[in-house]
Coordinates of C-alpha atoms and ligand atoms in Angstrom, one line a residue:
X1 CA -104.3 -22.5 -16.2
X2 CA -100.5 -23.5 -14.9
X3 CA -97.5 -21.7 -13.0
X4 CA -95.1 -22.9 -12.0
X5 CA -94.3 -22.3 -8.0
X6 CA -90.9 -22.3 -6.5
X7 CA -92.3 -23.8 -2.8
X8 CA -92.6 -26.7 -4.6
X9 CA -90.2 -26.7 -7.9
X10 CA -93.4 -28.4 -10.4
X11 CA -95.5 -26.3 -12.3
X12 CA -99.1 -26.6 -10.9
X13 CA -102.3 -26.2 -11.4
X14 CA -103.8 -22.3 -10.4
X15 CA -106.8 -23.6 -8.9
X16 CA -108.8 -20.7 -7.4
X17 CA -112.8 -20.4 -8.6
X18 CA -112.8 -17.1 -10.7
X19 CA -115.2 -15.4 -8.4
X20 CA -113.9 -16.5 -5.2
X21 CA -110.5 -13.8 -6.3
X22 CA -106.6 -14.4 -5.7
X23 CA -104.8 -12.2 -3.8
X24 CA -101.6 -11.6 -4.7
X25 CA -98.6 -10.4 -2.9
X26 CA -95.3 -8.2 -4.4
X27 CA -92.6 -7.2 -3.3
X28 CA -92.2 -3.5 -4.2
X29 CA -88.6 -1.6 -4.6
X30 CA -87.0 -0.2 -1.4
X31 CA -87.1 3.9 -2.4
X32 CA -83.9 5.7 -2.6
X33 CA -83.2 5.8 -6.4
X34 CA -84.1 5.8 -9.1
X35 CA -85.9 2.8 -10.5
X36 CA -84.2 0.8 -13.1
X37 CA -84.8 -1.2 -16.2
X38 CA -84.0 -4.5 -14.4
X39 CA -86.9 -3.3 -11.7
X40 CA -89.5 -2.4 -15.0
X41 CA -88.8 -6.3 -16.0
X42 CA -90.0 -7.3 -12.9
X43 CA -92.9 -5.3 -12.7
X44 CA -94.6 -5.6 -16.5
X45 CA -93.9 -9.4 -15.9
X46 CA -96.2 -9.0 -13.4
X47 CA -98.2 -5.9 -14.2
X48 CA -99.3 -8.8 -17.9
X49 CA -100.1 -11.6 -15.5
X50 CA -102.2 -9.9 -13.7
X51 CA -104.0 -8.5 -17.1
X52 CA -104.0 -11.6 -18.3
X53 CA -105.7 -13.3 -15.3
X54 CA -108.5 -10.1 -15.1
X55 CA -108.8 -9.9 -18.8
X56 CA -108.4 -13.2 -20.6
X57 CA -109.5 -15.9 -17.5
X58 CA -111.8 -13.7 -15.6
X59 CA -110.3 -14.1 -12.4
X60 CA -110.9 -11.6 -9.7
X61 CA -107.2 -10.4 -8.1
X62 CA -106.0 -7.7 -5.4
X63 CA -102.9 -7.4 -6.0
X64 CA -100.8 -5.6 -3.5
X65 CA -97.5 -4.1 -3.4
X66 CA -95.1 -2.6 0.3
X67 CA -92.9 0.2 -0.6
X68 CA -89.8 -0.6 2.3
X69 CA -89.3 3.7 2.6
X70 CA -87.7 3.0 6.1
X71 CA -84.3 0.8 4.9
X72 CA -79.9 0.9 5.2
X73 CA -80.0 2.3 1.8
X74 CA -82.5 5.1 2.7
X75 CA -80.2 6.5 5.7
X76 CA -76.9 6.3 3.9
X77 CA -78.7 8.3 1.3
X78 CA -79.9 10.9 3.4
X79 CA -76.9 11.1 5.3
X80 CA -74.8 11.9 2.3
X81 CA -77.5 14.3 1.0
X82 CA -77.8 15.7 4.1
X83 CA -82.0 15.3 3.5
X84 CA -83.9 13.8 6.0
X85 CA -84.8 10.0 5.2
X86 CA -88.4 10.5 4.9
X87 CA -87.1 13.5 1.6
X88 CA -85.2 10.4 0.3
X89 CA -88.3 8.0 0.2
X90 CA -91.3 10.7 -0.7
X91 CA -88.7 11.8 -3.4
X92 CA -88.0 8.4 -4.6
X93 CA -92.1 6.7 -4.0
X94 CA -93.5 9.7 -6.4
X95 CA -90.7 9.0 -8.6
X96 CA -91.5 5.5 -9.2
X97 CA -95.5 5.9 -9.4
X98 CA -94.3 8.3 -12.0
X99 CA -91.7 5.8 -13.6
X100 CA -94.5 2.5 -13.7
X101 CA -97.7 5.2 -15.3
X102 CA -95.2 6.4 -17.3
X103 CA -94.8 2.4 -19.1
X104 CA -98.2 0.8 -18.4
X105 CA -98.0 -0.3 -14.9
X106 CA -101.6 0.4 -13.9
X107 CA -102.7 -2.7 -12.4
X108 CA -101.4 -2.7 -8.4
X109 CA -104.8 -1.9 -6.7
X110 CA -102.9 -0.8 -2.5
X111 CA -99.5 0.4 -2.4
X112 CA -98.1 0.1 1.6
X113 CA -95.6 1.8 2.7
X114 CA -94.0 0.0 5.2
X115 CA -93.4 2.9 7.4
X116 CA -97.1 3.3 7.7
X117 CA -97.5 -0.8 8.9
X118 CA -95.0 0.2 12.7
X119 CA -98.0 -0.9 15.2
X120 CA -98.7 -4.5 12.7
X121 CA -95.1 -4.6 13.0
X122 CA -94.3 -4.7 16.7
X123 CA -97.4 -6.7 17.5
X124 CA -96.3 -9.7 15.5
X125 CA -92.3 -9.6 16.7
X126 CA -94.5 -9.6 20.7
X127 CA -95.7 -12.1 19.4
X128 CA -93.2 -14.1 18.3
X129 CA -91.3 -13.9 21.3
X130 CA -94.8 -15.0 23.3
X131 CA -94.1 -18.2 21.0
X132 CA -90.6 -18.3 22.2
X133 CA -89.3 -18.4 17.9
X134 CA -87.5 -14.3 19.1
X135 CA -85.8 -13.4 21.6
X136 CA -84.5 -9.6 22.7
X137 CA -80.3 -8.6 22.7
X138 CA -79.9 -5.5 24.2
X139 CA -83.0 -3.3 22.1
X140 CA -83.4 -5.0 18.8
X141 CA -85.2 -8.3 18.5
X142 CA -84.2 -11.6 16.6
X143 CA -85.7 -14.0 14.7
X144 CA -84.1 -17.6 16.2
X145 CA -83.5 -19.8 12.8
X146 CA -82.8 -22.9 14.8
X147 CA -86.9 -23.1 16.4
X148 CA -88.0 -23.1 13.0
X149 CA -87.2 -26.9 10.8
X150 CA -88.2 -25.5 8.1
X151 CA -86.3 -22.6 7.6
X152 CA -84.3 -23.7 3.9
X153 CA -88.0 -25.0 2.9
X154 CA -88.2 -22.3 -0.1
X155 CA -84.7 -21.7 -1.7
X156 CA -84.0 -25.8 -0.5
X157 CA -80.8 -24.6 1.7
X158 CA -80.3 -26.5 5.1
X159 CA -79.6 -24.3 7.7
X160 CA -76.4 -26.3 8.4
X161 CA -75.4 -25.5 4.8
X162 CA -75.5 -21.3 5.2
X163 CA -72.1 -19.5 5.5
X164 CA -71.3 -17.1 7.4
X165 CA -71.2 -13.5 5.7
X166 CA -73.1 -14.5 2.3
X167 CA -75.9 -12.9 2.6
X168 CA -76.5 -12.9 5.9
X169 CA -76.0 -10.0 8.1
X170 CA -73.0 -10.6 10.8
X171 CA -74.2 -8.6 13.8
X172 CA -73.1 -8.5 17.4
X173 CA -76.6 -9.9 19.6
X174 CA -77.1 -12.7 17.9
X175 CA -77.0 -16.4 19.4
X176 CA -76.7 -17.6 16.3
X177 CA -75.6 -16.0 12.9
X178 CA -78.1 -16.9 10.3
X179 CA -80.3 -15.5 13.0
X180 CA -82.3 -11.7 11.1
X181 CA -83.5 -9.1 12.6
X182 CA -87.0 -8.4 13.2
X183 CA -86.2 -5.3 15.3
X184 CA -83.2 -2.4 15.3
X185 CA -81.9 -1.3 18.1
X186 CA -82.4 2.5 17.2
X187 CA -78.7 4.6 16.7
X188 CA -77.1 7.7 16.0
X189 CA -78.3 9.4 13.1
X190 CA -81.1 7.2 12.3
X191 CA -84.7 7.0 12.4
X192 CA -87.0 5.5 15.1
X193 CA -90.0 4.2 16.5
X194 CA -91.0 3.6 20.3
X195 CA -91.1 -0.1 20.9
X196 CA -91.0 -2.3 23.4
X197 CA -87.9 -3.0 23.7
X198 CA -86.9 0.5 23.2
X199 CA -86.8 3.1 20.6
X200 CA -85.9 1.7 17.1
X201 CA -86.7 0.5 13.7
X202 CA -88.0 -2.5 11.6
X203 CA -86.5 -4.8 10.5
X204 CA -86.3 -5.4 6.1
X205 CA -88.3 -9.0 6.5
X206 CA -90.8 -8.1 8.7
X207 CA -92.3 -5.2 6.8
X208 CA -94.0 -7.5 4.5
X209 CA -95.8 -10.2 6.3
X210 CA -97.1 -7.1 8.9
X211 CA -98.8 -5.8 5.5
X212 CA -100.1 -8.8 4.1
X213 CA -101.4 -10.2 7.6
X214 CA -103.5 -6.9 8.0
X215 CA -105.4 -6.9 4.0
X216 CA -105.3 -10.3 3.4
X217 CA -104.8 -12.3 6.7
X218 CA -102.2 -14.9 7.5
X219 CA -101.7 -17.3 4.2
X220 CA -102.9 -16.1 0.9
X221 CA -102.3 -17.3 -2.7
X222 CA -99.0 -15.8 -4.6
X223 CA -96.1 -14.4 -3.6
X224 CA -94.2 -12.7 -6.2
X225 CA -91.1 -11.0 -6.7
X226 CA -87.7 -11.5 -8.3
X227 CA -85.4 -14.2 -8.4
X228 CA -83.3 -12.4 -6.1
X229 CA -84.9 -12.4 -3.4
X230 CA -85.7 -16.4 -2.4
X231 CA -82.8 -15.7 -0.1
X232 CA -82.8 -14.8 2.7
X233 CA -85.8 -11.8 2.3
X234 CA -88.5 -14.3 1.5
X235 CA -87.2 -17.6 3.2
X236 CA -87.5 -14.9 6.2
X237 CA -91.0 -14.2 5.7
X238 CA -92.3 -17.5 5.6
X239 CA -90.5 -18.3 9.0
X240 CA -92.2 -15.2 10.6
X241 CA -95.8 -16.0 9.1
X242 CA -95.9 -19.7 9.3
X243 CA -94.5 -18.9 12.9
X244 CA -96.5 -16.5 14.5
X245 CA -99.7 -18.2 12.6
X246 CA -98.8 -21.9 13.1
X247 CA -100.0 -21.9 9.3
X248 CA -98.4 -23.4 6.0
X249 CA -97.8 -22.3 4.2
X250 CA -98.2 -18.7 3.6
X251 CA -98.9 -18.3 0.1
X252 CA -99.8 -21.3 -1.9
X253 CA -97.5 -20.1 -4.9
X254 CA -94.4 -18.5 -5.2
X255 CA -93.4 -17.4 -8.7
X256 CA -90.3 -15.4 -9.1
X257 CA -88.6 -13.8 -12.3
X258 CA -85.6 -14.1 -13.9
X259 CA -82.9 -10.7 -13.9
X260 CA -82.3 -8.2 -16.4
X261 CA -78.6 -9.3 -17.5
X262 CA -75.9 -6.6 -18.8
X263 CA -73.0 -8.6 -20.0
X264 CA -73.6 -11.7 -17.3
X265 CA -74.7 -10.0 -14.3
X266 CA -77.6 -9.2 -13.1
X267 CA -78.7 -5.3 -13.6
X268 CA -78.5 -3.2 -10.5
X269 CA -77.7 -0.3 -8.6
X270 CA -74.2 -1.0 -6.7
X271 CA -72.7 -3.1 -10.0
X272 CA -73.2 0.6 -12.0
X273 CA -74.4 -1.6 -14.5
X274 CA -78.5 -0.3 -14.7
X275 CA -80.2 1.9 -17.2
X276 CA -82.9 4.4 -15.3
X277 CA -86.5 3.3 -16.9
X278 CA -86.4 7.4 -17.3
X279 CA -83.0 7.4 -19.3
X280 CA -84.4 4.7 -21.4
X281 CA -88.0 6.3 -22.4
X282 CA -85.8 9.6 -23.5
X283 CA -84.6 7.0 -26.6
X284 CA -87.6 4.9 -26.7
X285 CA -91.2 4.8 -26.5
X286 CA -92.8 2.7 -23.1
X287 CA -94.0 -0.1 -26.0
X288 CA -90.3 -0.7 -26.5
X289 CA -89.5 -1.4 -22.7
X290 CA -92.8 -3.8 -22.8
X291 CA -92.0 -5.4 -25.9
X292 CA -87.9 -5.8 -24.3
X293 CA -89.3 -7.4 -21.5
X294 CA -92.4 -9.6 -22.2
X295 CA -90.6 -11.2 -25.2
X296 CA -88.5 -13.8 -23.1
X297 CA -90.0 -16.1 -20.9
X298 CA -90.6 -14.4 -17.2
X299 CA -88.6 -17.3 -15.4
X300 CA -85.1 -17.5 -17.7
X301 CA -82.9 -14.7 -17.3
X302 CA -82.7 -11.7 -19.9
X303 CA -79.5 -10.3 -21.2
X304 CA -80.3 -6.8 -22.2
X305 CA -78.1 -5.2 -25.5
X306 CA -77.6 -2.1 -27.6
X307 CA -79.8 -4.5 -30.4
X308 CA -82.5 -5.4 -27.8
X309 CA -84.0 -1.7 -28.1
X310 CA -83.9 -2.5 -31.9
X311 CA -85.3 -6.1 -32.5
X312 CA -88.4 -5.3 -30.2
X313 CA -88.6 -2.1 -33.0
X314 CA -88.9 -3.9 -35.9
X315 CA -91.4 -6.8 -34.4
X316 CA -93.8 -4.0 -33.4
X317 CA -93.6 -2.5 -36.7
X318 CA -94.7 -5.5 -37.9
X319 CA -97.4 -6.2 -36.1
X320 CA -98.6 -2.4 -36.6
X321 CA -98.2 -2.5 -40.3
X322 CA -100.4 -5.7 -40.4
X323 CA -102.8 -4.3 -38.0
X324 CA -102.7 -1.1 -40.8
X325 CA -103.2 -3.5 -43.9
X326 CA -105.9 -5.5 -41.9
X327 CA -108.1 -1.9 -41.4
X328 CA -108.2 -1.7 -45.2
X329 CA -109.3 -4.7 -46.3
X330 CA -113.1 -5.0 -47.5
X331 CA -113.3 -8.3 -50.1
X332 CA -115.1 -11.3 -49.0
X333 CA -113.4 -14.2 -49.7
X334 CA -113.5 -17.9 -48.1
X335 CA -112.6 -17.9 -44.4
X336 CA -108.7 -17.6 -43.1
X337 CA -108.0 -20.4 -39.8
X338 CA -107.7 -17.4 -37.3
X339 CA -109.2 -18.9 -33.8
X340 CA -106.4 -21.9 -35.1
X341 CA -103.7 -19.3 -34.4
X342 CA -105.6 -17.1 -31.3
X343 CA -106.5 -20.5 -29.4
X344 CA -102.6 -21.2 -29.7
X345 CA -101.1 -18.4 -28.4
X346 CA -103.6 -18.4 -24.9
X347 CA -102.8 -21.6 -24.7
X348 CA -99.4 -20.3 -23.8
X349 CA -99.9 -18.4 -21.7
X350 CA -102.0 -20.9 -19.7
X351 CA -99.0 -22.8 -19.8
X352 CA -96.7 -21.1 -17.2
X353 CA -96.7 -17.8 -19.6
X354 CA -95.1 -18.8 -22.4
X355 CA -94.3 -15.4 -23.9
X356 CA -91.3 -16.7 -26.6
X357 CA -94.3 -19.6 -27.5
X358 CA -97.4 -17.2 -27.6
X359 CA -94.9 -14.3 -29.8
X360 CA -94.2 -16.9 -31.8
X361 CA -98.1 -18.0 -32.6
X362 CA -98.5 -14.5 -33.1
X363 CA -96.1 -14.0 -35.7
X364 CA -96.8 -17.7 -37.4
X365 CA -100.6 -15.4 -37.1
X366 CA -98.8 -12.3 -38.9
X367 CA -97.3 -13.8 -41.8
X368 CA -99.1 -16.5 -42.8
X369 CA -102.6 -13.5 -42.7
X370 CA -99.8 -11.7 -44.9
X371 CA -99.9 -14.3 -47.2
X372 CA -103.7 -14.1 -48.1
X373 CA -103.8 -9.8 -47.8
X374 CA -100.7 -10.3 -50.9
X375 CA -103.9 -12.4 -52.7
X376 CA -106.3 -10.3 -51.6
X377 CA -107.7 -13.5 -50.1
X378 CA -108.7 -12.2 -46.3
X379 CA -112.3 -11.8 -46.1
X380 CA -113.4 -8.5 -43.7
X381 CA -115.5 -10.5 -41.0
X382 CA -111.9 -12.4 -40.2
X383 CA -109.9 -9.3 -40.9
X384 CA -112.0 -7.6 -38.0
X385 CA -111.9 -10.4 -35.7
X386 CA -107.9 -10.6 -36.0
X387 CA -107.8 -6.7 -34.9
X388 CA -110.0 -7.6 -32.1
X389 CA -107.5 -9.9 -30.8
X390 CA -104.6 -7.5 -31.1
X391 CA -106.8 -5.3 -29.5
X392 CA -106.8 -7.8 -26.1
X393 CA -103.3 -8.5 -26.8
X394 CA -102.6 -5.0 -26.6
X395 CA -105.1 -4.1 -23.3
X396 CA -103.1 -6.8 -21.5
X397 CA -99.7 -6.2 -22.8
X398 CA -99.5 -2.8 -23.5
X399 CA -96.9 -3.3 -26.2
X400 CA -98.0 -1.3 -29.4
X401 CA -98.7 2.6 -29.1
X402 CA -102.5 3.3 -29.1
X403 CA -103.4 4.5 -32.4
X404 CA -104.6 8.8 -32.5
X405 CA -106.7 8.7 -35.1
X406 CA -106.5 11.8 -37.3
X407 CA -108.4 14.4 -37.1
X408 CA -110.9 14.8 -40.8
X409 CA -109.6 18.0 -42.0
X410 CA -106.3 15.8 -41.6
X411 CA -107.8 13.0 -43.2
X412 CA -109.1 15.4 -45.9
X413 CA -106.1 17.2 -46.8
X414 CA -104.4 13.6 -47.0
X415 CA -107.2 12.9 -49.7
X416 CA -106.1 16.1 -51.3
X417 CA -102.7 14.5 -51.9
X418 CA -103.2 11.6 -52.7
X419 CA -105.5 12.9 -55.5
X420 CA -103.1 14.8 -56.8
X421 CA -100.3 12.6 -56.4
X422 CA -102.0 10.0 -58.9
X423 CA -102.9 12.8 -61.3
X424 CA -99.3 13.7 -61.2
X425 CA -99.1 17.2 -59.6
X426 CA -96.6 16.5 -56.8
X427 CA -95.5 20.3 -56.8
X428 CA -98.9 20.4 -55.6
X429 CA -99.3 16.7 -53.8
X430 CA -96.0 18.1 -51.1
X431 CA -97.6 21.3 -50.4
X432 CA -100.3 19.4 -49.2
X433 CA -98.3 17.0 -47.2
X434 CA -95.9 19.5 -46.1
X435 CA -99.8 21.9 -44.5
X436 CA -100.5 17.9 -42.8
X437 CA -97.2 18.0 -41.0
X438 CA -97.4 21.8 -39.6
X439 CA -100.3 19.9 -38.0
X440 CA -98.2 17.6 -36.0
X441 CA -99.3 14.2 -38.7
X442 CA -97.1 12.7 -41.6
X443 CA -98.2 10.7 -44.2
X444 CA -96.3 6.9 -45.3
X445 CA -96.9 5.6 -48.6
X446 CA -97.6 1.7 -48.0
X447 CA -97.9 -0.2 -50.7
X448 CA -101.6 -0.3 -49.3
X449 CA -102.2 2.5 -49.8
X450 CA -101.9 6.5 -47.5
X451 CA -101.0 5.7 -43.4
X452 CA -101.1 8.5 -41.8
X453 CA -99.7 8.7 -38.5
X454 CA -99.1 11.5 -35.4
X455 CA -95.4 13.4 -35.3
X456 CA -93.2 12.0 -32.0
Ligands
AMP501 P1 -85.4 -3.9 -4.9 O1 -85.4 -2.2 -5.4 O2 -83.8 -4.1 -5.2 O3 -85.7 -4.3 -3.9 O4 -86.1 -4.6 -6.3 C1 -87.6 -4.3 -6.3 C2 -87.7 -5.3 -7.2 O5 -87.1 -5.6 -8.6 C3 -87.5 -6.8 -6.8 O6 -88.5 -8.0 -6.7 C4 -86.2 -7.5 -7.3 O7 -86.3 -8.9 -7.5 C5 -86.4 -6.4 -8.5 N1 -85.6 -6.4 -9.1 C6 -84.1 -5.6 -9.1 N2 -83.1 -5.8 -9.3 C7 -83.8 -6.2 -10.8 C8 -83.0 -7.0 -12.6 N3 -81.0 -6.7 -13.0 N4 -84.2 -8.3 -13.2 C9 -85.0 -7.6 -12.7 N5 -86.1 -7.6 -11.4 C10 -84.9 -7.0 -10.5

């Protein structure tokens, strides 16, 4: 498998023996509001990527995600709503878990809430001070970026080119404008924890390195997140952990997802151009959301428009109709080159997870095999191979609704209806269809015969 590494700006081999396993850390959400479908883009990609590594490449993956449950945004929201910060973070952490479950994101092994790692954060900050990489100012502690010569290596920026105020917090007490807070002195109305520097709370970046050091040690295999986190967040993580451990790189491979965009702008809470996962699912299925997110390359920006869902629905129907036709095949015919298509599909994924190309191979297979079915020349064993392939694809991508098989009595009613229809007794056929509907099922008369499906 080859994958693009932001750190080296190269597509590299993922050279980890399958049996040893991969430690993967992906930045989780700040839990102060409902998740939107921009978050879904990042988490659906990593979900499919992990499932692909596990199922197809048989790799062991230990997938860890942090939950930022203390942050300025959480405190502000709590003050606005006259609630405690922990009420806000607990509510939206629960909502996040519910949203992820509802869109089939179930590959994360461990969710780590930042506030459960305060002693680990304090320990890291103490070691940074001792080694001369951090300094105390009043009751806060800052990382001294000028002490870390590699600062900027991930985002390819030089310290001299950084501009004050551009994504770097301006704060009195810093020796240098680009220094960042490791520990923030307590302010009125803010939650605090005791520390060697007085009451206060941790900075954002230190939570991730404290969590990963605890679970994985000072170095690990893959770090992931959205492109928007490269600077300053991931840069700061590198500075912290590589300074503490003296080991480099913190993570061997850095994977970043492109942003979900609306009219050329990133979908985000602050711009107000977002659609929550819940609202999206009120009108669409989770499979439609997964299809939209997986149909473009994970590193490209993805434009979300009114047409996105329509297009996904029509692509999913094409695959579903095709799968329905395959189920009905009984004949023996000359072989169809199934593997030529399936090999192509998997090959594209092993090459930087190239979904558009992989879906291209999938639809090529649909087109060619449909032609064979039209001329009654697809054999049952070949149809079965394709059914198994589609099932593997769906285990990883979750783009097709899981078919519910109709109970025997519904199938029997459908058979009677078909008999009545064929005999020209349309009145009886309609009556039977209504009866079937009363049980929550419907019949679709396709060119390959009647298909029963559950009414949603
Ligand atoms: P946040 O809660 O803002 O820290 O975001 C959590 C994760 O979602 C991070 O990895 C972000 O990069 C990612 N994310 C946020 N907005 C978008 C977006 N519009 N498109 C893709 N990923 C996003």
